[in-house]
Amino acid sequence: MSTDALSPAEEPSVAGLRPDLGPPLAEPNGAEFVWLMAELVRLRNRRGLSQKEVAGRMGVDPATICRLEQGVRSEVRVSQLQRYAGTMGLRVAMVITVAD
C-alpha cells in the first residue's frame, strides 16, 4: 500500500485547504479542483517541498504557485496541474463520470 494514500481523517475538505485562513478556494474551479489541489499540496508538503522549490522546477514565479494552491486563479489548465504534479514525479489522471 502506498504511503501517500489518504486516511479518512486526511481527506481534503472542499471547504478549502485552510478554512481558518479565510474564504474557501475559488468555487468557479469546482469541488473536484479543490480536492485535487488539496491533495497535491498535501503531497508537496509530505515530500518537504516549498512553493518556491515547486515554482523553480516549473519555471514560474512562487506567487503563481501560491495563487494556484489557494484557488485564486479562476481558470486552471490541466497542463498546469500536470506540471505541478510532475515536479514531484507524479501525474494527474482524469476520470469521466455521469453528471448528477
PDB file of C-alpha atoms in Angstrom:
ATOM      1  CA  MET A   1       0.000   0.000   0.000  1.00  0.00           C
ATOM      2  CA  SER A   2       1.309   3.458  -0.880  1.00  0.00           C
ATOM      3  CA  THR A   3       2.409   5.689   1.957  1.00  0.00           C
ATOM      4  CA  ASP A   4       0.707   8.529   0.079  1.00  0.00           C
ATOM      5  CA  ALA A   5      -2.775   7.030   0.482  1.00  0.00           C
ATOM      6  CA  LEU A   6      -5.277   9.194   2.330  1.00  0.00           C
ATOM      7  CA  SER A   7      -6.760   8.119   5.598  1.00  0.00           C
ATOM      8  CA  PRO A   8     -10.353   9.254   6.203  1.00  0.00           C
ATOM      9  CA  ALA A   9      -9.053  11.877   8.653  1.00  0.00           C
ATOM     10  CA  GLU A  10      -6.733  13.308   5.975  1.00  0.00           C
ATOM     11  CA  GLU A  11      -9.413  13.562   3.283  1.00  0.00           C
ATOM     12  CA  PRO A  12      -9.237  17.123   1.909  1.00  0.00           C
ATOM     13  CA  SER A  13     -12.243  19.282   2.534  1.00  0.00           C
ATOM     14  CA  VAL A  14     -13.947  21.024  -0.365  1.00  0.00           C
ATOM     15  CA  ALA A  15     -14.364  23.951   2.012  1.00  0.00           C
ATOM     16  CA  GLY A  16     -10.739  24.884   1.350  1.00  0.00           C
ATOM     17  CA  LEU A  17      -7.228  23.952   2.348  1.00  0.00           C
ATOM     18  CA  ARG A  18      -7.121  26.112   5.455  1.00  0.00           C
ATOM     19  CA  PRO A  19     -10.633  27.181   6.454  1.00  0.00           C
ATOM     20  CA  ASP A  20      -9.105  29.035   9.399  1.00  0.00           C
ATOM     21  CA  LEU A  21      -7.311  31.391   6.983  1.00  0.00           C
ATOM     22  CA  GLY A  22     -10.312  32.815   5.198  1.00  0.00           C
ATOM     23  CA  PRO A  23     -12.741  32.028   2.412  1.00  0.00           C
ATOM     24  CA  PRO A  24     -12.719  28.704   0.568  1.00  0.00           C
ATOM     25  CA  LEU A  25     -10.953  28.149  -2.719  1.00  0.00           C
ATOM     26  CA  ALA A  26     -12.472  29.812  -5.741  1.00  0.00           C
ATOM     27  CA  GLU A  27     -15.705  27.988  -6.495  1.00  0.00           C
ATOM     28  CA  PRO A  28     -15.540  28.560 -10.283  1.00  0.00           C
ATOM     29  CA  ASN A  29     -12.868  25.863 -10.293  1.00  0.00           C
ATOM     30  CA  GLY A  30     -15.317  23.358  -8.795  1.00  0.00           C
ATOM     31  CA  ALA A  31     -15.172  20.865  -5.969  1.00  0.00           C
ATOM     32  CA  GLU A  32     -13.035  18.436  -7.975  1.00  0.00           C
ATOM     33  CA  PHE A  33     -10.346  21.071  -8.443  1.00  0.00           C
ATOM     34  CA  VAL A  34     -10.461  21.952  -4.745  1.00  0.00           C
ATOM     35  CA  TRP A  35      -9.992  18.306  -3.774  1.00  0.00           C
ATOM     36  CA  LEU A  36      -7.241  17.766  -6.350  1.00  0.00           C
ATOM     37  CA  MET A  37      -5.309  20.876  -5.334  1.00  0.00           C
ATOM     38  CA  ALA A  38      -5.636  19.992  -1.635  1.00  0.00           C
ATOM     39  CA  GLU A  39      -4.227  16.559  -2.409  1.00  0.00           C
ATOM     40  CA  LEU A  40      -1.349  17.999  -4.460  1.00  0.00           C
ATOM     41  CA  VAL A  41      -0.479  20.428  -1.650  1.00  0.00           C
ATOM     42  CA  ARG A  42      -0.599  17.590   0.900  1.00  0.00           C
ATOM     43  CA  LEU A  43       1.763  15.552  -1.257  1.00  0.00           C
ATOM     44  CA  ARG A  44       4.066  18.550  -1.764  1.00  0.00           C
ATOM     45  CA  ASN A  45       4.240  19.048   1.994  1.00  0.00           C
ATOM     46  CA  ARG A  46       4.792  15.337   2.600  1.00  0.00           C
ATOM     47  CA  ARG A  47       7.778  15.489   0.247  1.00  0.00           C
ATOM     48  CA  GLY A  48       9.159  18.510   2.070  1.00  0.00           C
ATOM     49  CA  LEU A  49       8.957  20.817  -0.944  1.00  0.00           C
ATOM     50  CA  SER A  50       8.262  24.527  -0.610  1.00  0.00           C
ATOM     51  CA  GLN A  51       6.182  26.587  -3.004  1.00  0.00           C
ATOM     52  CA  LYS A  52       9.437  28.256  -4.069  1.00  0.00           C
ATOM     53  CA  GLU A  53      11.008  24.886  -4.938  1.00  0.00           C
ATOM     54  CA  VAL A  54       7.960  23.820  -6.959  1.00  0.00           C
ATOM     55  CA  ALA A  55       7.951  27.188  -8.722  1.00  0.00           C
ATOM     56  CA  GLY A  56      11.628  26.778  -9.605  1.00  0.00           C
ATOM     57  CA  ARG A  57      11.020  23.321 -11.024  1.00  0.00           C
ATOM     58  CA  MET A  58       8.095  24.654 -13.072  1.00  0.00           C
ATOM     59  CA  GLY A  59       9.924  27.788 -14.163  1.00  0.00           C
ATOM     60  CA  VAL A  60       7.300  30.152 -12.745  1.00  0.00           C
ATOM     61  CA  ASP A  61       7.177  32.799 -10.027  1.00  0.00           C
ATOM     62  CA  PRO A  62       6.453  31.483  -6.486  1.00  0.00           C
ATOM     63  CA  ALA A  63       3.422  33.817  -6.351  1.00  0.00           C
ATOM     64  CA  THR A  64       1.948  31.810  -9.237  1.00  0.00           C
ATOM     65  CA  ILE A  65       2.159  28.625  -7.149  1.00  0.00           C
ATOM     66  CA  CYS A  66       0.630  30.406  -4.166  1.00  0.00           C
ATOM     67  CA  ARG A  67      -2.317  31.623  -6.281  1.00  0.00           C
ATOM     68  CA  LEU A  68      -2.736  28.171  -7.841  1.00  0.00           C
ATOM     69  CA  GLU A  69      -2.777  26.439  -4.448  1.00  0.00           C
ATOM     70  CA  GLN A  70      -5.229  28.950  -2.991  1.00  0.00           C
ATOM     71  CA  GLY A  71      -7.569  28.694  -5.964  1.00  0.00           C
ATOM     72  CA  VAL A  72      -7.235  32.403  -6.705  1.00  0.00           C
ATOM     73  CA  ARG A  73      -6.872  31.726 -10.410  1.00  0.00           C
ATOM     74  CA  SER A  74     -10.342  31.427 -11.909  1.00  0.00           C
ATOM     75  CA  GLU A  75      -9.174  29.194 -14.759  1.00  0.00           C
ATOM     76  CA  VAL A  76      -6.589  26.483 -14.278  1.00  0.00           C
ATOM     77  CA  ARG A  77      -5.291  24.472 -17.215  1.00  0.00           C
ATOM     78  CA  VAL A  78      -4.809  20.720 -16.983  1.00  0.00           C
ATOM     79  CA  SER A  79      -1.262  21.283 -18.258  1.00  0.00           C
ATOM     80  CA  GLN A  80      -0.552  23.470 -15.200  1.00  0.00           C
ATOM     81  CA  LEU A  81      -1.741  20.743 -12.844  1.00  0.00           C
ATOM     82  CA  GLN A  82       0.294  18.162 -14.755  1.00  0.00           C
ATOM     83  CA  ARG A  83       3.424  20.309 -14.482  1.00  0.00           C
ATOM     84  CA  TYR A  84       2.806  20.883 -10.761  1.00  0.00           C
ATOM     85  CA  ALA A  85       2.372  17.141 -10.155  1.00  0.00           C
ATOM     86  CA  GLY A  86       5.381  16.423 -12.358  1.00  0.00           C
ATOM     87  CA  THR A  87       7.645  18.385 -10.009  1.00  0.00           C
ATOM     88  CA  MET A  88       7.058  15.552  -7.529  1.00  0.00           C
ATOM     89  CA  GLY A  89       7.353  12.717 -10.030  1.00  0.00           C
ATOM     90  CA  LEU A  90       3.558  12.374 -10.208  1.00  0.00           C
ATOM     91  CA  ARG A  91       0.947  12.743 -12.908  1.00  0.00           C
ATOM     92  CA  VAL A  92      -2.701  13.750 -12.792  1.00  0.00           C
ATOM     93  CA  ALA A  93      -5.134  11.141 -14.127  1.00  0.00           C
ATOM     94  CA  MET A  94      -8.662  12.148 -15.066  1.00  0.00           C
ATOM     95  CA  VAL A  95     -11.875  10.194 -14.998  1.00  0.00           C
ATOM     96  CA  ILE A  96     -15.137  10.896 -16.797  1.00  0.00           C
ATOM     97  CA  THR A  97     -18.294  10.140 -14.833  1.00  0.00           C
ATOM     98  CA  VAL A  98     -22.014  10.698 -15.248  1.00  0.00           C
ATOM     99  CA  ALA A  99     -23.078  14.168 -14.081  1.00  0.00           C
ATOM    100  CA  ASP A 100     -25.517  14.389 -11.194  1.00  0.00           C
TER     101      ASP A 100
END
